Short mmCIF file of C-alpha atoms in Angstrom, two decimals:
data_model
loop_
_atom_site.label_atom_id
_atom_site.label_comp_id
_atom_site.label_asym_id
_atom_site.label_seq_id
_atom_site.Cartn_x
_atom_site.Cartn_y
_atom_site.Cartn_z
CA UNK A 1 -24.36 8.45 9.06
CA UNK A 2 -21.51 8.58 6.53
CA UNK A 3 -18.24 6.80 7.19
CA UNK A 4 -15.25 9.09 7.65
CA UNK A 5 -11.73 7.78 6.97
CA UNK A 6 -8.25 9.31 7.12
CA UNK A 7 -6.47 9.98 3.83
CA UNK A 8 -3.63 7.40 3.74
CA UNK A 9 -1.19 10.05 2.50
CA UNK A 10 -1.84 13.18 4.55
CA UNK A 11 -4.33 12.14 7.24
CA UNK A 12 -7.10 14.57 6.24
CA UNK A 13 -10.60 13.34 7.11
CA UNK A 14 -12.47 12.07 4.03
CA UNK A 15 -16.18 11.23 3.91
CA UNK A 16 -16.64 7.86 2.19
CA UNK A 17 -19.37 8.70 -0.31
CA UNK A 18 -20.02 9.10 -4.05
CA UNK A 19 -19.15 12.79 -3.66
CA UNK A 20 -15.58 11.88 -2.59
CA UNK A 21 -14.12 11.38 -6.04
CA UNK A 22 -10.67 10.19 -4.87
CA UNK A 23 -11.64 8.16 -1.80
CA UNK A 24 -9.88 6.95 0.30
CA UNK A 25 -7.61 9.86 -0.68
CA UNK A 26 -8.58 13.50 -0.16
CA UNK A 27 -7.30 14.67 -3.55
CA UNK A 28 -5.72 13.69 -6.86
CA UNK A 29 -2.37 14.88 -5.45
CA UNK A 30 -2.47 12.46 -2.50
CA UNK A 31 -3.58 9.66 -4.83
CA UNK A 32 -0.58 10.31 -7.13
CA UNK A 33 1.86 10.50 -4.20
CA UNK A 34 0.67 7.05 -3.06
CA UNK A 35 0.95 5.66 -6.60
CA UNK A 36 4.50 7.04 -6.84
CA UNK A 37 5.43 5.32 -3.57
CA UNK A 38 4.21 1.99 -4.99
CA UNK A 39 6.14 2.59 -8.23
CA UNK A 40 9.32 3.25 -6.23
CA UNK A 41 8.68 0.03 -4.26
CA UNK A 42 8.49 1.87 -0.94
CA UNK A 43 5.73 -0.52 0.14
CA UNK A 44 6.59 -4.17 0.56
CA UNK A 45 4.85 -7.28 1.79
CA UNK A 46 7.12 -9.31 4.07
CA UNK A 47 7.58 -12.93 3.19
CA UNK A 48 10.11 -15.73 3.04
CA UNK A 49 12.72 -15.91 0.29
CA UNK A 50 11.99 -18.10 -2.74
CA UNK A 51 12.92 -21.76 -2.29
CA UNK A 52 15.42 -21.63 -5.17
CA UNK A 53 17.30 -18.55 -3.84
CA UNK A 54 20.98 -19.60 -3.38
CA UNK A 55 21.57 -16.67 -0.99
CA UNK A 56 18.66 -17.61 1.24
CA UNK A 57 19.39 -18.54 4.84
CA UNK A 58 18.67 -22.32 5.11
CA UNK A 59 17.36 -21.84 8.66
CA UNK A 60 14.62 -19.53 7.31
CA UNK A 61 13.60 -21.73 4.34
CA UNK A 62 10.36 -23.63 4.95
CA UNK A 63 10.61 -27.40 4.95
CA UNK A 64 8.82 -29.35 2.23
#
């Protein structure tokens, strides 16, 4: 049985197989929309501020 996933952009069901050229996306369009979102920095990974950041909140800075 083939694995079916949701397209991360539009939610369309995509069969995860060699025939699905753009997997996990359903199309080139959805793939490009996702790439554009990354380029515009719409996706972020939360983390603590750098240790040398003068504007960082000292209460949130990890101790060495």
